[in-house]
mmCIF file of C-alpha atoms in Angstrom:
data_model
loop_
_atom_site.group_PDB
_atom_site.id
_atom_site.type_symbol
_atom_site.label_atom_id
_atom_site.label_comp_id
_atom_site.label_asym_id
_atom_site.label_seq_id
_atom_site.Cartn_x
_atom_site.Cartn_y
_atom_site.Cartn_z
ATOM 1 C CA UNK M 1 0.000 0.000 0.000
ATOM 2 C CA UNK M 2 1.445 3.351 -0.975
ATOM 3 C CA UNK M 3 2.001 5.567 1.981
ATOM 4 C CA UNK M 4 0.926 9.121 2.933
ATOM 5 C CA UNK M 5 3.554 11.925 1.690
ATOM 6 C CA UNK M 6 5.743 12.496 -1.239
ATOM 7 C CA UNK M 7 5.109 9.391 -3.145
ATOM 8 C CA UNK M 8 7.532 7.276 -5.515
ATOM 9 C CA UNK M 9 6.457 6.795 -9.120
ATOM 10 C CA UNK M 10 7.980 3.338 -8.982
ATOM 11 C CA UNK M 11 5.212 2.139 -6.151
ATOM 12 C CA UNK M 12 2.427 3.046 -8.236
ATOM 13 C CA UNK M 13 1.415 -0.337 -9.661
ATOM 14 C CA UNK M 14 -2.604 -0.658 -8.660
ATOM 15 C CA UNK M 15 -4.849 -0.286 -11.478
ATOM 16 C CA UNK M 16 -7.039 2.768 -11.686
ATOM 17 C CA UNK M 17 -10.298 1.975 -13.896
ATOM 18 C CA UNK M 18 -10.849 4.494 -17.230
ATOM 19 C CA UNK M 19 -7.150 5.364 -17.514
ATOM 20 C CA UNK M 20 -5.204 2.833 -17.997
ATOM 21 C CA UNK M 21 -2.767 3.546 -16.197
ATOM 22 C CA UNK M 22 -2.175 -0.123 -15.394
ATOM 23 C CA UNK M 23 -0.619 -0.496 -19.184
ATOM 24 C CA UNK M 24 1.979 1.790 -18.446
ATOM 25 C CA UNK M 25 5.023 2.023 -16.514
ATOM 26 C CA UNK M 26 5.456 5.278 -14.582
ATOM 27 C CA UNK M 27 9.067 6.007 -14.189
ATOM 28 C CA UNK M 28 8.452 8.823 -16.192
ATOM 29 C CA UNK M 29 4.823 10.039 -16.296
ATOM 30 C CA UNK M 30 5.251 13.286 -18.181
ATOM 31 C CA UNK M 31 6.839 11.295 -21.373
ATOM 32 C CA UNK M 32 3.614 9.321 -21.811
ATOM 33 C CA UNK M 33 0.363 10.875 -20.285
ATOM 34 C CA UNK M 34 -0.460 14.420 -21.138
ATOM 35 C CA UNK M 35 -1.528 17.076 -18.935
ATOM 36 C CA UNK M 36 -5.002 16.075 -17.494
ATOM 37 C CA UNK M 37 -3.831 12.419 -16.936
ATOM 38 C CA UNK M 38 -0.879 13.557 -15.027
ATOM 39 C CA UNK M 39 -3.336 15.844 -13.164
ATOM 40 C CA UNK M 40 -5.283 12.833 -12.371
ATOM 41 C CA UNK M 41 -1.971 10.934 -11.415
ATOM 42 C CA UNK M 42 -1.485 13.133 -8.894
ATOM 43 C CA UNK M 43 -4.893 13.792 -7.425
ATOM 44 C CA UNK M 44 -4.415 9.833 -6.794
ATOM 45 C CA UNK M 45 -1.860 10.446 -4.534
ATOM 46 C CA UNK M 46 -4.480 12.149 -2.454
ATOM 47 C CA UNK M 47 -6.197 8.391 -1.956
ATOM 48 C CA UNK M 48 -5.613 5.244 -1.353
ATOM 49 C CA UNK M 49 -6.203 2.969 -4.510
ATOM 50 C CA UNK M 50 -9.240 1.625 -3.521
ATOM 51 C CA UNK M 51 -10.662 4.881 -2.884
ATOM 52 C CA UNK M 52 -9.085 6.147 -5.726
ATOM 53 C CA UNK M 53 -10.938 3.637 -8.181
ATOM 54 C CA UNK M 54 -14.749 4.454 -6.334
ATOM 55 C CA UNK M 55 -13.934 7.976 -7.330
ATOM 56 C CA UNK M 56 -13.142 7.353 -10.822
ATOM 57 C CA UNK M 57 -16.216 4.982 -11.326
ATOM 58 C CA UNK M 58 -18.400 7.814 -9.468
ATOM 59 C CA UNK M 59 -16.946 10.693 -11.411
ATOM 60 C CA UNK M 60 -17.469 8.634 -14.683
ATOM 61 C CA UNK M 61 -21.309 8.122 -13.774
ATOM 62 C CA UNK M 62 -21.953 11.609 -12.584
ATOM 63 C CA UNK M 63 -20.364 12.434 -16.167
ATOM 64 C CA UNK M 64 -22.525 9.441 -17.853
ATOM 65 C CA UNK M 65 -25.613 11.481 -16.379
ATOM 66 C CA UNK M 66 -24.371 14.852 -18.108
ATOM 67 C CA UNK M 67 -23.437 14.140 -20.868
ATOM 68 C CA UNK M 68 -27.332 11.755 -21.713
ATOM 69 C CA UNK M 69 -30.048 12.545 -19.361
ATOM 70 C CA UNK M 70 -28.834 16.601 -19.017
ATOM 71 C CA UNK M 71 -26.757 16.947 -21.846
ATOM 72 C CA UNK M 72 -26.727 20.560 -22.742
ATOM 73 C CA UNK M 73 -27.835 20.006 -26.081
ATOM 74 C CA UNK M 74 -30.939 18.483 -24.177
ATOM 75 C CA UNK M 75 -31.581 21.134 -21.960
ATOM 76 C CA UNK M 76 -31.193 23.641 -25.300
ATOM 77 C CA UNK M 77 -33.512 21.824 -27.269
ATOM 78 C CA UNK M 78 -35.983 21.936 -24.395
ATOM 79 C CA UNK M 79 -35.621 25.696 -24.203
ATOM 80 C CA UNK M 80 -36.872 25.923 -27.922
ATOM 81 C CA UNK M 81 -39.587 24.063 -26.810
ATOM 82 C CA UNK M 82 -40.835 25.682 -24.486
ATOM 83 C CA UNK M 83 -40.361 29.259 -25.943
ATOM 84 C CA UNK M 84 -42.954 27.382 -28.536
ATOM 85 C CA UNK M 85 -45.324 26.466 -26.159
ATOM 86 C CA UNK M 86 -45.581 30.290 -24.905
ATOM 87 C CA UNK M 87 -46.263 31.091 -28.513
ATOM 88 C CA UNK M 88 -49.109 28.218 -29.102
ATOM 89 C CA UNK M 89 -52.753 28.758 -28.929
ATOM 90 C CA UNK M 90 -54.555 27.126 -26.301
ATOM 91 C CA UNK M 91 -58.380 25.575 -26.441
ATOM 92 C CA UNK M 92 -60.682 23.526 -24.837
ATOM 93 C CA UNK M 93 -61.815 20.439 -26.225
ATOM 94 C CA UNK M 94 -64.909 18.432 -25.434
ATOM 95 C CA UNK M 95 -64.828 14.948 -26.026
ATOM 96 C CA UNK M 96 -66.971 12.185 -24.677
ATOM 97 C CA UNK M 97 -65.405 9.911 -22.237
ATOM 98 C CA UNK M 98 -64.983 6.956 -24.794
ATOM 99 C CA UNK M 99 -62.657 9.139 -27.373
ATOM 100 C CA UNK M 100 -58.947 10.009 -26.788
ATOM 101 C CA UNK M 101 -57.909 13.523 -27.284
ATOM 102 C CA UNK M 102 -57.734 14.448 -31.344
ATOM 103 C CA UNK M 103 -60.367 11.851 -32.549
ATOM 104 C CA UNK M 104 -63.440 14.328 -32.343
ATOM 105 C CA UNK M 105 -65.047 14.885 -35.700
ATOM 106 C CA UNK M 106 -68.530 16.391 -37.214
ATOM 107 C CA UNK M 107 -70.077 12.450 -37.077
ATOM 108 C CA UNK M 108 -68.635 11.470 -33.590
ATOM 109 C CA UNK M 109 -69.126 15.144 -32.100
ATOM 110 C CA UNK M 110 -72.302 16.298 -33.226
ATOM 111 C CA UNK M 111 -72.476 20.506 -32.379
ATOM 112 C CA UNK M 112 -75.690 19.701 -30.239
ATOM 113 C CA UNK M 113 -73.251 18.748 -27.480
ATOM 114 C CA UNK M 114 -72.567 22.744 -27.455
ATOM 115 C CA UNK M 115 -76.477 22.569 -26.991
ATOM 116 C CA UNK M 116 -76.262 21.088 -24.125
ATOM 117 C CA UNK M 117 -73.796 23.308 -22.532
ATOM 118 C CA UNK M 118 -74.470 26.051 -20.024
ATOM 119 C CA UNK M 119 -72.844 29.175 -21.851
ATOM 120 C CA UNK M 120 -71.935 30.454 -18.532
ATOM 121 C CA UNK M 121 -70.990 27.579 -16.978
ATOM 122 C CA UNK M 122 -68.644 27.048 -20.093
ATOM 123 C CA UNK M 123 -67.578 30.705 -20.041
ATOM 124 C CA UNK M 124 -66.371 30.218 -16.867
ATOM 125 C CA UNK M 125 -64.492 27.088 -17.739
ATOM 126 C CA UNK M 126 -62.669 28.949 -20.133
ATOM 127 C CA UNK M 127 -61.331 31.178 -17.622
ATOM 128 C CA UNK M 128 -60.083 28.485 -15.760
ATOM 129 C CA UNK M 129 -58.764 26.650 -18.726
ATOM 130 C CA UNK M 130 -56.840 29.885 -18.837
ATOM 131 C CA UNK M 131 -55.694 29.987 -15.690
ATOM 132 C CA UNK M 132 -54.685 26.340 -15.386
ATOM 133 C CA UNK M 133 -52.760 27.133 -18.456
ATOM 134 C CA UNK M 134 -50.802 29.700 -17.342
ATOM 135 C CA UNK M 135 -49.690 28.238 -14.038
ATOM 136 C CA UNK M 136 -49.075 24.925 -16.420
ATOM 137 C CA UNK M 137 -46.460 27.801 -18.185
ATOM 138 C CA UNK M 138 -45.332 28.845 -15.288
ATOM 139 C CA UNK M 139 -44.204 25.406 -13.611
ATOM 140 C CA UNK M 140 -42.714 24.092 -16.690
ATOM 141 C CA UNK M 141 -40.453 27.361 -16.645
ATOM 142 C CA UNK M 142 -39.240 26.818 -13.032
ATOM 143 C CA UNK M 143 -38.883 23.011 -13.580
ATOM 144 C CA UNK M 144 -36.645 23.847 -16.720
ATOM 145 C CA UNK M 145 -34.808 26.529 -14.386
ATOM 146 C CA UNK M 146 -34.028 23.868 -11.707
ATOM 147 C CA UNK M 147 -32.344 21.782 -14.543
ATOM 148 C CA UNK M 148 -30.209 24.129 -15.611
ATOM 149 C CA UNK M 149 -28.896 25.226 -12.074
ATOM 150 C CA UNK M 150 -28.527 21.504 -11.088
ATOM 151 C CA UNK M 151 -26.702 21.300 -14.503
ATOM 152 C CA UNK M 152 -24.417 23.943 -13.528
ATOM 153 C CA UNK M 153 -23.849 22.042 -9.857
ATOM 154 C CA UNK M 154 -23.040 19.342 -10.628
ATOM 155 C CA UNK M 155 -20.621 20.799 -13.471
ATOM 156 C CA UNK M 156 -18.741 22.611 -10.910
ATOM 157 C CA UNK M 157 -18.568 19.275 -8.625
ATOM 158 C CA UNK M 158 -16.631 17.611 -11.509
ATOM 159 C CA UNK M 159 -14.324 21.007 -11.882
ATOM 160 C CA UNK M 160 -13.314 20.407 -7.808
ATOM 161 C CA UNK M 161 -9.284 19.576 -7.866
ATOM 162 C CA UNK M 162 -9.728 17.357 -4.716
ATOM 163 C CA UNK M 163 -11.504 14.371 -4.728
ATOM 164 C CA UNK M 164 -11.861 13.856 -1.176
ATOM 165 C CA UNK M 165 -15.285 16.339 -0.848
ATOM 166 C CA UNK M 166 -16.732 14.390 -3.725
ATOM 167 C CA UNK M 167 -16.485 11.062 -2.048
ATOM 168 C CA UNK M 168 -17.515 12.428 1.497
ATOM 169 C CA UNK M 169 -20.655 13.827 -0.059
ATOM 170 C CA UNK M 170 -21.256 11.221 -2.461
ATOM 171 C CA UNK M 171 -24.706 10.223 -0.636
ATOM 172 C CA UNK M 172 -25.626 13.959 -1.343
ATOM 173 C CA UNK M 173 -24.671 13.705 -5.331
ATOM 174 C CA UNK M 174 -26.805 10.057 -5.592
ATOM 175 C CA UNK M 175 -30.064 12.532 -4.126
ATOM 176 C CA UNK M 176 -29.315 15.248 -6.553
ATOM 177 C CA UNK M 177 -29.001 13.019 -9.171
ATOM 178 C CA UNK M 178 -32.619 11.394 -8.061
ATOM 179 C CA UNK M 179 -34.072 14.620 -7.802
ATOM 180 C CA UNK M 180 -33.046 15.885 -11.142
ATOM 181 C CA UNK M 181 -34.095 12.675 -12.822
ATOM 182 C CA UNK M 182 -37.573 13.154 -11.094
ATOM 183 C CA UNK M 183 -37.513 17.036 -12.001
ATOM 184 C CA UNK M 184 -37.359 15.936 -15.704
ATOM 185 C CA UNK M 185 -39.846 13.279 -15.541
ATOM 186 C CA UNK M 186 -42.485 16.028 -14.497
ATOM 187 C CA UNK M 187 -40.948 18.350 -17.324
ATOM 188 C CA UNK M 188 -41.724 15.464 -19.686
ATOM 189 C CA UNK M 189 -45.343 14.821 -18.601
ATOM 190 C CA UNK M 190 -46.598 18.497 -18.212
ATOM 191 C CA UNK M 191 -45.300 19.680 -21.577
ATOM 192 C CA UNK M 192 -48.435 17.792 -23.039
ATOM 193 C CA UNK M 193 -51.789 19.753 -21.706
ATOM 194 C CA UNK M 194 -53.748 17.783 -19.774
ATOM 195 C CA UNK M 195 -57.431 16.960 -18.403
ATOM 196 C CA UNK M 196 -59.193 20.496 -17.400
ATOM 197 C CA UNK M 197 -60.235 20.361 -13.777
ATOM 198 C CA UNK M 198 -64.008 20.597 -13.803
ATOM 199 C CA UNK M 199 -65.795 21.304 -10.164
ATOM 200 C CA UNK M 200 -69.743 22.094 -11.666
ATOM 201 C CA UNK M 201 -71.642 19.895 -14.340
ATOM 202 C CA UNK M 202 -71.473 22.023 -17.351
ATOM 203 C CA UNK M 203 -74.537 20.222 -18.987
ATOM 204 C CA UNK M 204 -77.798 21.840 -17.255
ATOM 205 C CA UNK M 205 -80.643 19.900 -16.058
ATOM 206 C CA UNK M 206 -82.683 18.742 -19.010
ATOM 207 C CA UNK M 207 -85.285 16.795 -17.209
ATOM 208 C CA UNK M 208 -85.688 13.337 -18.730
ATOM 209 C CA UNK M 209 -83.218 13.662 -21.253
ATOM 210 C CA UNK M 210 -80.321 11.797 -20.610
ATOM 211 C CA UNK M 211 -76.943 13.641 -19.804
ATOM 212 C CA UNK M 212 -74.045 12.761 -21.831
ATOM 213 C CA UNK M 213 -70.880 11.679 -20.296
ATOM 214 C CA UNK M 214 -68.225 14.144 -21.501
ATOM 215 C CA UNK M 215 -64.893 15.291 -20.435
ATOM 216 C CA UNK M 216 -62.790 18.761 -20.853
ATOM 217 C CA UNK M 217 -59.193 18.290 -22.492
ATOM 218 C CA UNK M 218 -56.934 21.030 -23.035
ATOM 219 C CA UNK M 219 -55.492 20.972 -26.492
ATOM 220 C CA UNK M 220 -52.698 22.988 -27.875
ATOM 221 C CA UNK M 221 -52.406 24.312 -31.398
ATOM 222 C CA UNK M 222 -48.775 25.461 -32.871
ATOM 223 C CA UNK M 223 -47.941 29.244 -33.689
ATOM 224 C CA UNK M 224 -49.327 30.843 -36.958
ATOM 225 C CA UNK M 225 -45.851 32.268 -37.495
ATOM 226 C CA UNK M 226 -44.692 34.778 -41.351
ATOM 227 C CA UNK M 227 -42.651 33.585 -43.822
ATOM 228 C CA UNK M 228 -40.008 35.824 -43.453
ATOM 229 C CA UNK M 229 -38.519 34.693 -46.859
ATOM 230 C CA UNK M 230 -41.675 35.074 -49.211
ATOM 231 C CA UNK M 231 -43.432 37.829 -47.353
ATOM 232 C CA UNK M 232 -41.801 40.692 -49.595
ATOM 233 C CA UNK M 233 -42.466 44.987 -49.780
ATOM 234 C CA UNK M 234 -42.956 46.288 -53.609
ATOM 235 C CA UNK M 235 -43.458 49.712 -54.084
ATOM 236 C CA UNK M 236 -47.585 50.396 -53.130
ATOM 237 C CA UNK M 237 -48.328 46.915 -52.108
ATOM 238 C CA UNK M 238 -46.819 43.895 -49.919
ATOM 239 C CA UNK M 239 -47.393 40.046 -50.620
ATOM 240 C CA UNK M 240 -47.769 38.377 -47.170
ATOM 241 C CA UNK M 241 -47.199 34.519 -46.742
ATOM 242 C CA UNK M 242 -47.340 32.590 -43.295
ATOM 243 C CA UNK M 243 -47.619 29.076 -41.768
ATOM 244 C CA UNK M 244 -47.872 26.594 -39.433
ATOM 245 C CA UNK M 245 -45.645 23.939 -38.037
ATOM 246 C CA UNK M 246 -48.509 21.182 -37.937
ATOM 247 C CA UNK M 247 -50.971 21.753 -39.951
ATOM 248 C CA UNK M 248 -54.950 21.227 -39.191
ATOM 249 C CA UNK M 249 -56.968 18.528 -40.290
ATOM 250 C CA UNK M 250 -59.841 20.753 -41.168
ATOM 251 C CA UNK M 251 -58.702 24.613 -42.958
ATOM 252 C CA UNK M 252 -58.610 27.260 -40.832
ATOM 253 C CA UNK M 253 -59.491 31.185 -40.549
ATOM 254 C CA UNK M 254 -56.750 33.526 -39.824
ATOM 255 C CA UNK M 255 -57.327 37.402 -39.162
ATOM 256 C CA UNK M 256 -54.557 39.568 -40.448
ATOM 257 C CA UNK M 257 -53.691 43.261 -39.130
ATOM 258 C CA UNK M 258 -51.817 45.807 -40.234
ATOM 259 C CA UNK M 259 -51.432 49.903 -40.043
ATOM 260 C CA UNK M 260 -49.187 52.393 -40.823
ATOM 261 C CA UNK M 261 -46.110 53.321 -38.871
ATOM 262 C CA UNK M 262 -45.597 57.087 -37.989
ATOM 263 C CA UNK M 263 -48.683 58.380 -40.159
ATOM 264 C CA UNK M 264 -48.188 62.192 -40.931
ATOM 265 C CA UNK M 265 -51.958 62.986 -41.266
ATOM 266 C CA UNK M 266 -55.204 62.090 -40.173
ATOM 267 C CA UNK M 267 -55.805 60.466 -43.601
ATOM 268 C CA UNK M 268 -52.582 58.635 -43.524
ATOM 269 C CA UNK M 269 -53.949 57.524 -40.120
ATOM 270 C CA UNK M 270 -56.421 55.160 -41.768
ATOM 271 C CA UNK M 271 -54.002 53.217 -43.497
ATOM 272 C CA UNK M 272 -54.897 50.334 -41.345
ATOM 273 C CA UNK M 273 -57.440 47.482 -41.346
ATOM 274 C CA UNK M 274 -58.176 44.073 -39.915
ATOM 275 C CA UNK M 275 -58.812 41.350 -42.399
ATOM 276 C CA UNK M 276 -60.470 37.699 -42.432
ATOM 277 C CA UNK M 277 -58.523 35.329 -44.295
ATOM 278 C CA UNK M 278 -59.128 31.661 -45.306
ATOM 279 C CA UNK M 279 -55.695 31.161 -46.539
ATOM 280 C CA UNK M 280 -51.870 31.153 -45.552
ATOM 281 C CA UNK M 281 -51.143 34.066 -48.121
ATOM 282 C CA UNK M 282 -52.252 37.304 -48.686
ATOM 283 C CA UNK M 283 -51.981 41.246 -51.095
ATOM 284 C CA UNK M 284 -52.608 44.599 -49.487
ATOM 285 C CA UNK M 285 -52.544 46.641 -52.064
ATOM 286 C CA UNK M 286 -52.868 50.634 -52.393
ATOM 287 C CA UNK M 287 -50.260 51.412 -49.829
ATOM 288 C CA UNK M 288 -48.198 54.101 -49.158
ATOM 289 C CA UNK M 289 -44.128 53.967 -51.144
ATOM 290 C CA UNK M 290 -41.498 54.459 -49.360
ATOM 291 C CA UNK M 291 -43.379 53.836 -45.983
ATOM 292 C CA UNK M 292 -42.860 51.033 -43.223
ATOM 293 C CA UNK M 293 -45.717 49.278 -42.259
ATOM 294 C CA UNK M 294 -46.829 46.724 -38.862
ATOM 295 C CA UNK M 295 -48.696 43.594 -40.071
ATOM 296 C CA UNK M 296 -49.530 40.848 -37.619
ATOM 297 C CA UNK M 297 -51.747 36.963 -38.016
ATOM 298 C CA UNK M 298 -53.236 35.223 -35.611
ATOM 299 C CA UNK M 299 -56.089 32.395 -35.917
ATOM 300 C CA UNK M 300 -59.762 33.488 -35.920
ATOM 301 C CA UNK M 301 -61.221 33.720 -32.688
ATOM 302 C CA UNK M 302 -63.075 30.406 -31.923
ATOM 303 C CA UNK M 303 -65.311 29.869 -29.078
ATOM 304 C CA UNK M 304 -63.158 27.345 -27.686
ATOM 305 C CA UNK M 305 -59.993 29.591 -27.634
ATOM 306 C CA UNK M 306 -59.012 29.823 -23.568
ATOM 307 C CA UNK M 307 -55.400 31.646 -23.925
ATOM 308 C CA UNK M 308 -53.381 33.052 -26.586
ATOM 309 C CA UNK M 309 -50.556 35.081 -25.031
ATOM 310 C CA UNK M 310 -48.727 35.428 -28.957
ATOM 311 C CA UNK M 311 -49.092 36.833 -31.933
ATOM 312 C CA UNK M 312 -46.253 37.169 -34.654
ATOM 313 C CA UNK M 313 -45.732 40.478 -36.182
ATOM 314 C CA UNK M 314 -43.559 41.658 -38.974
ATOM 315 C CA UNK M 315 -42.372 44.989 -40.188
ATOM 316 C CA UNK M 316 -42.089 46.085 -44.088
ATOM 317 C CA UNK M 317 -40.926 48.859 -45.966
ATOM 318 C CA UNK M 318 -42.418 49.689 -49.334
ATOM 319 C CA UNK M 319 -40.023 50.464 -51.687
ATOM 320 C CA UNK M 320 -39.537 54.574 -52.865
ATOM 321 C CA UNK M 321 -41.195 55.687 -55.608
ATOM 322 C CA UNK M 322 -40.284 57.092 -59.109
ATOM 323 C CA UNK M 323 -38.360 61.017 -58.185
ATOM 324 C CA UNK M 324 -40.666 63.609 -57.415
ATOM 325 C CA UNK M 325 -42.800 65.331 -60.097
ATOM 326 C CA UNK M 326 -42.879 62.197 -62.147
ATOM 327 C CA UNK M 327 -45.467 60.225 -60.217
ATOM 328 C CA UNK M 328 -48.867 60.974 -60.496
ATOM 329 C CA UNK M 329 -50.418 62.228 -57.524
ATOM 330 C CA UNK M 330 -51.878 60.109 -54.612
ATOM 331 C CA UNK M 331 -54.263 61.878 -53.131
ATOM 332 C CA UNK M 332 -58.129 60.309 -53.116
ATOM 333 C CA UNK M 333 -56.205 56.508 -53.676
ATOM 334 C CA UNK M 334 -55.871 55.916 -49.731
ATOM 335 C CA UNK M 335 -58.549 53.461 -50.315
ATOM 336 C CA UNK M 336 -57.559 49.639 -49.974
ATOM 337 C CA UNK M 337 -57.835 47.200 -52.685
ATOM 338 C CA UNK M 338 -57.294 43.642 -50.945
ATOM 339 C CA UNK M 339 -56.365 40.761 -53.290
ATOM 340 C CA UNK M 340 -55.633 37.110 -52.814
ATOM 341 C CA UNK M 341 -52.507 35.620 -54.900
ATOM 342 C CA UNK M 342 -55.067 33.857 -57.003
ATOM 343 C CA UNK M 343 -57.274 37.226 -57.784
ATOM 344 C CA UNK M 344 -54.889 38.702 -59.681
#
């Protein structure tokens, strides 16, 4: 057993797991290991070799755990989704108890279940559909914030020159390591909305009629977001294109907005409007050259909708006109002229 002190090179014959430092004869350490393994050499000295190899196989777990179940390119991709989720539309679906989220149609969910619905009663559940998805926003935000700073603990734990503390508190490490695990399960599980928490029956008394067995579901719907590519300025109109990631079974209605920047006078001020579309492109035409202009999409309001804390915006600038005295005047052509792609 090596002792305590300044120790020889030539005693150092255990095996140390993950280095193999077994396969090679240390009479001269700095000719054949570089710099970390010599740094490792020496924080050996520090422990016996039994101690020495528990550290090593500890150290190469805790690093196991880092580098799969909180890998920072994890933890990243996590972060993009949940900066999606604070961008989806949320809604409340009403299914019967026999159907799974997502399998509601016109022939299994006839709209006399809506019938049947207190509009109060339901008004009020989409208030607290609204509420329990904001708090559901909220927790997955401070469970994604505890994996980062346990991340960063447990980085700084492997950065430690002595190895001594990590062994000591090794029981401490296993818990952390539990906890983290168990702080990602609930990550996992709550970034899917869930079953809305009813209290009331939502279905009034109908005397005899029998009262359908249904169920509340939140659902979420992905971001209508521009295409920043194909949305393009021209010189007194703009051609407007935008999407989304997963696209609906059944088409849906969009509203568009849009105004002018900075207007210089009260008729410039109505250079604005709000616009029903049943498509993912759109024209404006009749707009001001040279001018920048605020246009923004969202979905069509829907009497499901609980919360929808996003909308995407984008700013364009028409380009100038021809030089001054050759164009023909403006004035009286403030009025819009809106065009769909296929209109023209």
């Amino acid at each position: 057993m090596a002792t305590r002190g300044t120790p020889r090179w030539e005693t150092m014959n255990f095996q140390v797991t993950g280095l193999g430092l077994d396969k090679i004869k240390l009479d001269s350490p700095q000719s054949f290991l570089d710099q970390e393994e010599v740094e490792e050499a020496e924080d050996g000295q520090l422990l016996e070799p039994e101690a020495w190899r528990t550290y090593v196989e500890r150290r190469n777990a805790l690093q196991e755990f880092l580098t799969s179940d909180l890998s920072p390119h994890l933890l990243k991709r996590h972060h993009a989704r949940m900066e999606l989720l604070k961008k989806c539309s949320y809604y409340i679906e009403i299914l019967p108890k026999h159907l799974a989220l997502g399998d509601q149609n016109p022939l299994v969910l006839p709209t006399t279940m809506f019938q049947l619905i207190d509009p109060w009663k339901f008004q009020r559940m989409k208030k607290v559909g609204a509420a329990q998805t904001k708090i559901q926003l909220l927790l997955l935000g401070d469970l994604l914030e505890q994996l980062d700073h346990g991340r960063s603990e447990l980085d700084a734990l492997l950065e430690s020159p002595d190895p001594r503390p990590f062994l000591a508190g090794w029981g401490l490490v296993e818990q952390r390591l539990a906890d983290l695990s168990a702080v990602m399960d609930s990550f996992l599980a709550m970034m899917v909305p869930g079953r809305l928490h009813v209290k009331h029956r939502l279905v009034s008394d109908i005397g005899a009629t029998k009262i359908p067995h249904i169920r509340l579901m939140l659902s979420t719907k992905m971001p209508v977001m521009f295409d920043r590519k194909e949305s393009v300025a021209h010189q007194d109109w703009v051609s407007l294109r935008w999407f989304v990631t997963i696209q609906q079974a059944v088409p849906e209605q969009f509203e568009l907005r849009y105004k002018l920047l900075d207007p210089r006078t009260q008729q410039e001020c109505m250079q604005c409007g709000i616009i029903p579309v049943a498509a993912c492109a759109f024209d404006i035409r009749n707009l001001l050259p040279n001018r920048a202009y605020k246009f923004t999409v969202k979905r069509a309001e829907s009497y499901t909708l609980v919360y929808e804390p996003w909308r995407d915006s984008l700013t364009l600038h028409t380009r100038p006109g021809p030089p001054e005295g050759l164009a023909p005047s403006r004035l009286g052509k403030l009025g819009l002229s809106l065009t769909t792609p296929s209109e023209r």
